Every structure is written in C-alpha cells, then in structure tokens.
CSV table of C-alpha atoms in Angstrom, one decimal:
chain,number,residue,atom,x,y,z
A,1,UNK,CA,-32.8,-5.4,8.1
A,2,UNK,CA,-29.1,-5.4,6.0
A,3,UNK,CA,-25.8,-4.4,7.5
A,4,UNK,CA,-25.2,-1.1,5.9
A,5,UNK,CA,-21.7,-0.1,5.2
A,6,UNK,CA,-20.6,3.4,4.4
A,7,UNK,CA,-17.6,5.0,2.7
A,8,UNK,CA,-16.6,8.4,2.0
A,9,UNK,CA,-13.8,8.3,-0.9
A,10,UNK,CA,-13.7,5.3,-3.3
A,11,UNK,CA,-10.0,5.1,-4.2
A,12,UNK,CA,-7.3,2.3,-4.3
A,13,UNK,CA,-7.8,1.3,-0.5
A,14,UNK,CA,-11.6,2.5,-0.3
A,15,UNK,CA,-12.3,0.9,-3.6
A,16,UNK,CA,-10.4,-2.4,-2.3
A,17,UNK,CA,-12.1,-2.5,1.0
A,18,UNK,CA,-15.6,-2.3,-0.3
A,19,UNK,CA,-14.6,-4.7,-2.9
A,20,UNK,CA,-13.7,-7.4,0.0
A,21,UNK,CA,-16.7,-6.6,1.7
A,22,UNK,CA,-18.6,-7.4,-1.3
A,23,UNK,CA,-16.8,-10.6,-1.6
A,24,UNK,CA,-17.0,-12.0,1.9
A,25,UNK,CA,-20.4,-10.0,3.0
A,26,UNK,CA,-22.3,-10.3,-0.5
A,27,UNK,CA,-25.4,-9.2,1.5
A,28,UNK,CA,-24.5,-6.2,3.1
A,29,UNK,CA,-25.6,-2.8,1.7
A,30,UNK,CA,-22.8,-0.7,0.5
A,31,UNK,CA,-23.4,3.1,0.2
A,32,UNK,CA,-20.9,5.6,-1.1
A,33,UNK,CA,-19.9,9.2,-1.5
A,34,UNK,CA,-17.0,10.2,-3.9
A,35,UNK,CA,-16.3,13.4,-5.5
A,36,UNK,CA,-15.6,11.9,-8.9
A,37,UNK,CA,-18.8,10.7,-10.1
A,38,UNK,CA,-17.4,8.6,-13.0
A,39,UNK,CA,-15.7,6.6,-10.0
A,40,UNK,CA,-19.3,6.1,-8.6
A,41,UNK,CA,-20.8,5.3,-11.6
A,42,UNK,CA,-18.3,2.4,-12.3
A,43,UNK,CA,-18.9,1.3,-8.7
A,44,UNK,CA,-22.4,0.7,-9.1
A,45,UNK,CA,-22.1,-0.5,-12.6
A,46,UNK,CA,-19.7,-3.3,-11.1
A,47,UNK,CA,-21.9,-4.1,-8.4
A,48,UNK,CA,-19.5,-3.0,-5.7
A,49,UNK,CA,-21.7,-0.5,-4.0
A,50,UNK,CA,-25.7,-0.2,-3.8
A,51,UNK,CA,-26.2,3.4,-3.6
A,52,UNK,CA,-24.0,6.1,-5.1
A,53,UNK,CA,-24.7,9.2,-2.6
A,54,UNK,CA,-24.6,13.0,-4.2
A,55,UNK,CA,-23.6,13.9,-0.9
A,56,UNK,CA,-22.9,13.3,2.8
A,57,UNK,CA,-26.3,12.4,3.8
A,58,UNK,CA,-29.1,10.6,5.2
A,59,UNK,CA,-28.1,7.8,3.1
A,60,UNK,CA,-25.4,7.0,5.6
A,61,UNK,CA,-28.2,7.0,8.6
A,62,UNK,CA,-27.9,3.5,10.3
A,63,UNK,CA,-24.6,2.3,8.9
A,64,UNK,CA,-22.9,0.0,11.3
A,65,UNK,CA,-19.3,0.8,9.7
A,66,UNK,CA,-18.4,4.3,7.8
A,67,UNK,CA,-14.8,4.1,6.5
A,68,UNK,CA,-13.5,7.6,5.9
A,69,UNK,CA,-11.2,6.6,2.7
A,70,UNK,CA,-10.4,10.3,1.4
A,71,UNK,CA,-6.7,12.0,1.3
A,72,UNK,CA,-5.9,12.7,5.0
A,73,UNK,CA,-6.5,16.4,5.1
A,74,UNK,CA,-10.0,16.0,3.9
A,75,UNK,CA,-11.0,13.0,6.5
A,76,UNK,CA,-11.0,15.6,9.3
A,77,UNK,CA,-13.4,17.9,7.5
A,78,UNK,CA,-15.7,15.1,6.5
A,79,UNK,CA,-16.2,14.2,10.3
A,80,UNK,CA,-18.4,17.6,11.1
A,81,UNK,CA,-20.8,16.5,8.2
A,82,UNK,CA,-21.0,13.1,9.5
A,83,UNK,CA,-21.5,13.5,12.8
A,84,UNK,CA,-25.7,13.7,12.6
A,85,UNK,CA,-25.7,10.5,10.8
A,86,UNK,CA,-23.6,8.5,13.3
A,87,UNK,CA,-26.0,6.3,15.9
A,88,UNK,CA,-24.8,4.5,18.9
A,89,UNK,CA,-23.6,1.5,17.7
A,90,UNK,CA,-21.8,2.9,14.7
A,91,UNK,CA,-18.0,2.2,14.1
A,92,UNK,CA,-16.3,5.0,12.4
A,93,UNK,CA,-13.1,4.4,11.3
A,94,UNK,CA,-10.4,5.9,8.6
A,95,UNK,CA,-7.6,4.4,6.4
A,96,UNK,CA,-5.2,7.2,6.7
A,97,UNK,CA,-1.4,6.5,7.3
A,98,UNK,CA,-1.2,9.5,9.7
A,99,UNK,CA,-3.4,9.4,12.7
A,100,UNK,CA,-2.6,12.2,14.9
A,101,UNK,CA,-4.6,14.8,13.4
A,102,UNK,CA,-8.0,12.8,12.9
A,103,UNK,CA,-7.8,11.6,16.5
A,104,UNK,CA,-7.6,15.2,17.8
A,105,UNK,CA,-10.3,16.0,15.8
A,106,UNK,CA,-12.3,13.3,16.9
A,107,UNK,CA,-11.9,14.1,20.3
A,108,UNK,CA,-12.9,17.9,19.5
A,109,UNK,CA,-16.2,16.7,18.3
A,110,UNK,CA,-17.0,14.0,21.0
A,111,UNK,CA,-17.0,11.0,18.6
A,112,UNK,CA,-14.5,8.9,20.8
A,113,UNK,CA,-16.8,6.4,21.7
A,114,UNK,CA,-17.3,5.6,18.0
A,115,UNK,CA,-13.8,6.1,16.5
A,116,UNK,CA,-11.6,3.4,15.6
A,117,UNK,CA,-8.7,4.5,13.4
A,118,UNK,CA,-7.6,1.9,10.9
A,119,UNK,CA,-4.6,1.8,8.5
A,120,UNK,CA,-4.3,-1.3,6.2
A,121,UNK,CA,-0.6,-1.8,5.4
A,122,UNK,CA,-0.9,-2.3,1.9
A,123,UNK,CA,-1.0,-0.1,-1.3
A,124,UNK,CA,0.0,0.2,-4.7
A,125,UNK,CA,1.8,2.8,-6.8
A,126,UNK,CA,-1.0,2.6,-9.0
A,127,UNK,CA,-4.0,5.0,-7.7
A,128,UNK,CA,-7.8,5.1,-8.1
A,129,UNK,CA,-10.8,3.0,-7.6
A,130,UNK,CA,-9.8,1.3,-11.3
A,131,UNK,CA,-6.7,-0.1,-9.7
A,132,UNK,CA,-8.7,-1.6,-6.5
A,133,UNK,CA,-8.9,-5.0,-5.9
A,134,UNK,CA,-10.4,-7.4,-3.0
A,135,UNK,CA,-7.2,-9.2,-2.6
A,136,UNK,CA,-5.4,-5.9,-1.9
A,137,UNK,CA,-5.8,-6.0,1.7
A,138,UNK,CA,-5.4,-10.2,2.0
A,139,UNK,CA,-2.8,-11.1,4.6
A,140,UNK,CA,-1.9,-7.6,5.3
A,141,UNK,CA,-1.3,-6.2,8.4
A,142,UNK,CA,-4.5,-3.9,9.5
A,143,UNK,CA,-3.5,-1.5,12.3
A,144,UNK,CA,-6.7,-0.4,14.5
A,145,UNK,CA,-5.9,2.7,16.6
A,146,UNK,CA,-8.7,2.9,19.1
A,147,UNK,CA,-9.9,6.4,20.8
A,148,UNK,CA,-9.7,6.5,24.5
A,149,UNK,CA,-13.4,6.5,24.9
A,150,UNK,CA,-14.5,3.3,22.4
A,151,UNK,CA,-15.5,0.2,24.0
A,152,UNK,CA,-13.6,-3.1,24.2
A,153,UNK,CA,-16.8,-4.6,22.7
A,154,UNK,CA,-16.5,-2.5,19.3
A,155,UNK,CA,-12.9,-3.2,19.0
A,156,UNK,CA,-13.6,-6.9,19.4
A,157,UNK,CA,-16.3,-6.3,17.2
A,158,UNK,CA,-14.0,-4.5,14.5
A,159,UNK,CA,-11.1,-6.9,14.7
A,160,UNK,CA,-13.5,-9.5,14.0
A,161,UNK,CA,-14.5,-7.7,10.9
A,162,UNK,CA,-11.1,-7.4,9.7
A,163,UNK,CA,-10.2,-10.9,10.1
A,164,UNK,CA,-13.2,-11.9,8.2
A,165,UNK,CA,-11.8,-9.6,5.2
A,166,UNK,CA,-8.6,-11.7,5.4
A,167,UNK,CA,-6.2,-9.1,6.9
A,168,UNK,CA,-4.5,-9.3,10.3
A,169,UNK,CA,-5.8,-6.6,12.5
A,170,UNK,CA,-3.0,-5.4,15.1
A,171,UNK,CA,-3.8,-2.8,18.0
A,172,UNK,CA,-1.4,0.5,18.4
A,173,UNK,CA,-1.6,3.6,20.0
A,174,UNK,CA,-2.1,6.0,17.3
A,175,UNK,CA,1.3,8.0,18.5
A,176,UNK,CA,3.3,4.8,18.2
A,177,UNK,CA,1.4,4.2,14.7
A,178,UNK,CA,2.5,7.4,13.3
A,179,UNK,CA,6.4,6.9,14.5
A,180,UNK,CA,6.2,3.3,13.1
A,181,UNK,CA,4.6,4.1,9.7
A,182,UNK,CA,6.7,7.3,9.1
A,183,UNK,CA,10.0,5.1,9.1
A,184,UNK,CA,8.8,2.2,7.3
A,185,UNK,CA,6.4,3.7,4.9
A,186,UNK,CA,6.8,7.5,4.8
A,187,UNK,CA,10.8,7.4,5.0
A,188,UNK,CA,11.2,4.8,1.9
A,189,UNK,CA,8.8,7.0,-0.2
A,190,UNK,CA,10.6,10.3,0.5
A,191,UNK,CA,14.0,8.0,-0.3
A,192,UNK,CA,12.7,7.0,-3.6
A,193,UNK,CA,11.5,10.2,-4.5
A,194,UNK,CA,14.6,12.3,-3.7
A,195,UNK,CA,16.7,9.2,-5.4
A,196,UNK,CA,14.8,9.9,-8.7
A,197,UNK,CA,15.2,13.6,-8.6
A,198,UNK,CA,18.8,13.3,-7.8
A,199,UNK,CA,19.2,11.3,-10.9
A,200,UNK,CA,17.1,13.7,-12.9
A,201,UNK,CA,19.2,16.5,-12.0
A,202,UNK,CA,22.5,14.8,-12.4
A,203,UNK,CA,21.9,12.7,-15.2
A,204,UNK,CA,24.1,13.1,-18.5
A,205,UNK,CA,22.8,15.5,-21.5
A,206,UNK,CA,22.3,12.1,-23.3
A,207,UNK,CA,20.3,10.7,-20.3
A,208,UNK,CA,22.5,7.7,-19.8
A,209,UNK,CA,21.6,7.2,-16.3
A,210,UNK,CA,18.1,7.3,-17.2
A,211,UNK,CA,18.4,4.8,-20.2
A,212,UNK,CA,21.1,2.4,-18.2
A,213,UNK,CA,18.8,2.2,-14.9
A,214,UNK,CA,18.7,-1.4,-14.0
A,215,UNK,CA,16.7,-3.7,-11.8
A,216,UNK,CA,17.8,-2.3,-8.7
A,217,UNK,CA,17.2,1.3,-9.0
A,218,UNK,CA,14.0,0.3,-10.7
A,219,UNK,CA,13.0,-1.7,-7.7
A,220,UNK,CA,13.7,0.6,-4.6
A,221,UNK,CA,12.4,3.5,-6.8
A,222,UNK,CA,9.0,2.1,-8.2
A,223,UNK,CA,7.0,3.7,-5.4
A,224,UNK,CA,8.2,7.1,-6.4
A,225,UNK,CA,5.1,6.7,-9.1
A,226,UNK,CA,2.7,7.2,-6.4
A,227,UNK,CA,0.4,10.1,-6.0
A,228,UNK,CA,2.2,13.1,-5.1
A,229,UNK,CA,-1.3,14.4,-3.7
A,230,UNK,CA,-1.2,11.7,-1.3
A,231,UNK,CA,2.2,12.1,-0.2
A,232,UNK,CA,2.0,15.7,0.0
A,233,UNK,CA,-0.7,15.5,2.7
A,234,UNK,CA,1.0,12.5,4.7
A,235,UNK,CA,4.0,14.4,4.9
A,236,UNK,CA,2.6,17.8,6.1
A,237,UNK,CA,0.3,15.4,8.6
A,238,UNK,CA,2.9,13.6,9.9
A,239,UNK,CA,5.9,16.4,9.5
A,240,UNK,CA,7.1,16.2,13.4
A,241,UNK,CA,7.8,12.4,13.0
A,242,UNK,CA,9.2,12.5,9.7
A,243,UNK,CA,11.5,15.1,10.4
A,244,UNK,CA,13.0,13.3,13.5
A,245,UNK,CA,13.1,10.3,11.2
A,246,UNK,CA,14.8,11.8,8.3
A,247,UNK,CA,17.5,13.7,10.7
A,248,UNK,CA,18.4,10.0,12.0
A,249,UNK,CA,18.6,8.6,8.5
A,250,UNK,CA,20.6,11.5,7.3
A,251,UNK,CA,23.1,11.2,10.4
A,252,UNK,CA,23.6,7.5,9.3
A,253,UNK,CA,24.1,8.3,5.7
A,254,UNK,CA,26.9,10.8,7.0
A,255,UNK,CA,28.6,7.9,8.8
A,256,UNK,CA,28.6,5.7,5.9
A,257,UNK,CA,30.1,8.6,3.8
A,258,UNK,CA,32.6,9.0,6.6
A,259,UNK,CA,33.5,5.1,6.1
A,260,UNK,CA,33.9,5.4,2.4
A,261,UNK,CA,35.9,8.5,2.6
A,262,UNK,CA,38.1,6.9,5.3
A,263,UNK,CA,38.6,3.5,3.3
A,264,UNK,CA,37.2,1.7,6.1
A,265,UNK,CA,36.6,-1.5,4.6
A,266,UNK,CA,35.4,-3.5,7.7
A,267,UNK,CA,32.8,-0.6,8.6
A,268,UNK,CA,31.9,-0.8,5.1
A,269,UNK,CA,31.4,-4.5,5.2
A,270,UNK,CA,29.6,-4.5,8.5
A,271,UNK,CA,27.2,-2.1,7.1
A,272,UNK,CA,26.3,-4.2,4.1
A,273,UNK,CA,26.5,-7.7,6.0
A,274,UNK,CA,23.9,-6.1,8.9
A,275,UNK,CA,21.6,-4.6,6.6
A,276,UNK,CA,21.7,-7.9,4.4
A,277,UNK,CA,21.0,-10.3,7.5
A,278,UNK,CA,18.4,-8.0,8.7
A,279,UNK,CA,16.4,-7.6,5.1
A,280,UNK,CA,16.5,-11.7,4.7
A,281,UNK,CA,15.0,-12.0,8.3
A,282,UNK,CA,11.8,-10.0,7.0
A,283,UNK,CA,9.1,-12.5,6.1
A,284,UNK,CA,7.9,-12.4,2.6
A,285,UNK,CA,4.5,-14.2,3.5
A,286,UNK,CA,2.5,-11.0,4.7
A,287,UNK,CA,1.5,-8.2,2.6
A,288,UNK,CA,3.3,-4.6,3.5
A,289,UNK,CA,2.6,-0.9,3.2
A,290,UNK,CA,4.9,-1.3,-0.1
A,291,UNK,CA,3.3,-3.6,-2.1
A,292,UNK,CA,5.5,-6.6,-3.5
A,293,UNK,CA,5.9,-7.1,-7.3
A,294,UNK,CA,5.5,-11.0,-8.1
A,295,UNK,CA,7.9,-11.0,-11.1
A,296,UNK,CA,9.6,-14.0,-12.6
A,297,UNK,CA,12.8,-13.6,-15.1
A,298,UNK,CA,13.4,-16.1,-17.8
A,299,UNK,CA,16.5,-16.5,-20.3
A,300,UNK,CA,15.1,-16.6,-23.9
A,301,UNK,CA,17.3,-16.9,-27.2
A,302,UNK,CA,16.9,-14.0,-29.4
A,303,UNK,CA,14.7,-15.5,-32.3
A,304,UNK,CA,11.3,-14.8,-33.7
A,305,UNK,CA,8.7,-16.1,-31.6
A,306,UNK,CA,10.6,-16.6,-28.3
A,307,UNK,CA,8.1,-14.4,-26.5
A,308,UNK,CA,4.9,-16.0,-28.2
A,309,UNK,CA,6.0,-19.4,-27.0
A,310,UNK,CA,6.3,-18.3,-23.5
A,311,UNK,CA,2.7,-16.7,-23.7
A,312,UNK,CA,1.5,-19.6,-25.0
A,313,UNK,CA,2.9,-21.7,-22.3
A,314,UNK,CA,1.4,-19.3,-19.6
A,315,UNK,CA,-2.0,-18.8,-21.2
A,316,UNK,CA,-2.4,-22.8,-21.4
A,317,UNK,CA,-1.7,-22.8,-17.7
A,318,UNK,CA,-4.6,-20.3,-17.1
A,319,UNK,CA,-2.4,-17.8,-16.1
A,320,UNK,CA,-2.9,-13.5,-16.9
A,321,UNK,CA,0.3,-11.5,-17.2
A,322,UNK,CA,0.2,-8.1,-15.5
A,323,UNK,CA,3.1,-6.9,-17.4
A,324,UNK,CA,6.1,-8.1,-19.8
A,325,UNK,CA,9.0,-6.7,-20.9
A,326,UNK,CA,12.6,-7.1,-22.1
A,327,UNK,CA,15.4,-6.5,-19.4
A,328,UNK,CA,18.3,-4.6,-21.1
A,329,UNK,CA,20.4,-4.1,-18.3
A,330,UNK,CA,20.6,-6.9,-15.7
A,331,UNK,CA,22.2,-6.3,-12.4
A,332,UNK,CA,21.5,-9.2,-10.6
A,333,UNK,CA,20.8,-12.9,-11.4
A,334,UNK,CA,18.1,-12.2,-13.8
A,335,UNK,CA,16.6,-13.4,-17.0
A,336,UNK,CA,16.2,-11.4,-20.2
A,337,UNK,CA,12.3,-11.4,-20.0
A,338,UNK,CA,10.8,-10.2,-16.9
A,339,UNK,CA,7.1,-11.3,-16.3
A,340,UNK,CA,5.2,-10.0,-13.6
A,341,UNK,CA,1.9,-11.2,-12.2
A,342,UNK,CA,-1.0,-10.4,-10.0
A,343,UNK,CA,-0.2,-12.5,-7.2
A,344,UNK,CA,2.4,-14.8,-5.8
A,345,UNK,CA,0.7,-18.1,-6.5
A,346,UNK,CA,0.4,-17.0,-10.2
A,347,UNK,CA,4.3,-16.1,-10.0
A,348,UNK,CA,5.2,-19.4,-8.9
A,349,UNK,CA,3.1,-21.5,-10.9
A,350,UNK,CA,4.6,-19.7,-14.0
A,351,UNK,CA,7.8,-20.5,-12.5
A,352,UNK,CA,7.1,-24.1,-12.4
A,353,UNK,CA,5.4,-24.2,-15.7
A,354,UNK,CA,8.6,-22.7,-17.6
A,355,UNK,CA,11.0,-24.8,-16.0
A,356,UNK,CA,8.9,-27.9,-17.0
A,357,UNK,CA,9.4,-26.8,-20.6
A,358,UNK,CA,13.3,-26.4,-19.7
A,359,UNK,CA,13.5,-22.7,-19.5
A,360,UNK,CA,16.2,-21.1,-17.0
A,361,UNK,CA,14.0,-19.2,-14.5
A,362,UNK,CA,14.9,-16.8,-12.0
A,363,UNK,CA,12.7,-15.6,-8.9
A,364,UNK,CA,13.2,-12.3,-7.0
C-alpha cells in the first residue's frame, strides 16, 4: 500500500511542501483539501496531488502524515474534523508560525500522541499555490515543536522525513518558538508595514518619497507586500509575545532618538557599528523566514540594445530571469540595471558570465 500524505490547505507553504514531497517521494499518494477549487484543479493538473478532496472526509483515512497548512486561526477548527481519520501511527502537523493556540487545542482534543508542530522558516512576499515551489524549503530551518505526549520514535521519524525534503529540522519547545519567531519574523513584518504606512502618511503632495525610494527602503519593506490576512491572524495569535517584543523595540528606538537629540556621536557610531558586525555574522547560506532576493546589479551604457545584449548573454547561459528593471536611485554600490534570479546559483553564474563579457557587476 502506498504511503499517503494529506494536506489541509494548499497555498504557498502547503504547495511547496507538497511539491517537495512529490520531488523526493514520487511514489507517495498525496491527497489535499482546499477551499479554493481552482487551486486543487491546478495541483491535480500539475500532478502535484493525486486526489482533490471536496471536504475533510475519508480520503484522509490511513494517512501517514497530515499537514495543516491553512491560516493559523483556521487550523485549530480543522482539528475536530480530522480527529476521526487519525490512526495510531499518523503524525499530525501544521506549518503555522504561531504554536500556542494549536498546541492548546491539540491537548483539549487529546491528540497529543499524534501532534508535532512544524514551522518551515521560509517564505515569500508572494502568496498562493501558483507561487509555490519545491526548493522553497530547501536548506531552510524547519522548526519542530512536539507535543508532550508524542513518542520519541515519531519525532525521529518526522525529523528524518524533513531531512529528506532537504530542509534542516530543529526541535524547540512551542513557547520558545513563539518568542523567537515573534522577534525575528513577526517584528520585521510589523516594522516594514508601519514604515511603509509612515511614508504614505508623510509623503509630499507630489509623492516625492514614493518616487525617490531607493534600494535600502525597498529591501527592508519588501515583506510589507505579504498577505494582510495571514499577518492579521499571526499578530492576533501571538499578541502577548509581540506586544512584549514591540515594547522592547520601541524602547531601543527611544534610546537611539535620545542619542541623536544629544548629538552623542560615539553612541550613534556604536549603534551602527554593533549592528553592522552582528548583521555580518549572520550566515547567508541558509534560507530564513524572510526570503532573500537573489539580485545582481550591472552598469550599462545608455544606448539602444544595451539590455537586449545582457538578456542574450544570460539566455545563452541557460539562465532564467525572475525580474529585471532600471534602478533610478542607487544608495549603495549598485549598477543601473537590477536583475533578480530564482536561486543563488543562478545569480552567481549570471555575475560570472557578465564579468566575462567585461560588464561591471555588483552582488548584494
């Protein structure tokens, strides 16, 4: 009998995990339920799933794993519907970035012997199944938060499964998980959104801020394009941690303001120097909750066919562009042409190719 994997929700994360399973376990049977019928139809058409379930029903019977991949607030509601289909050896998991609510619900429903919370620390400002890809979780930390009643054998089995999907499992207590992700994932999204809204409110009538916004602003606010529904749910589900973290962050901003008001040159320098050193110590080799953009910048002469020549070089090298555009305002050492690729290997190859043809290239 084939190993069966069930999915409740098939958006960006659920779709990416399903595609990774299809890639590394091609013989597994994958069944999925999603409220969006077009998503299910596309997943069947692309041979990502075998069965599109119209409801949470007997299709999920005998599944070895069931992934809850709906928004955080919905996952807890689906648990009751799934309970009758979970057998002794089944591992029930989720992919939410907040764990306290679902762990409480699992305990209330006496499902602790089956539940291992999961959170792939990878994502994108893009949403939906159409933007999912198997490599999204590749080399990304994948946090596991086992229930108190789950066996060591199931934890080890799930860790091995995640490793075989080319992600990196790490086991944490769910309370610790919520505080850590509140700081390194939830807070940055709040900062990005609040900064964009601040610029919107204070911009000139001619929208000078919007039109002159350069690389630095766009880099740190890119994640403000993420799903507002998802982040609404996350903030409400993790509100106690986020409130505490925001309070601490606001105090750090106040301290910075005091240094600027006082003209404290050494204090200001120390802040920037400390942040630079710590930022530079963070490895670039691992995927994280805020997905890196693989961009290459290049200087080109303003002449007819300049961009076409570069596109021809990249195409001849077998490289696909994710995005390309002219940079009108350059804060850092960047070229006039910005090219974004789908992965790090492609961006490095593009850089090498263009340098071979005597282009001046900058990598960020």
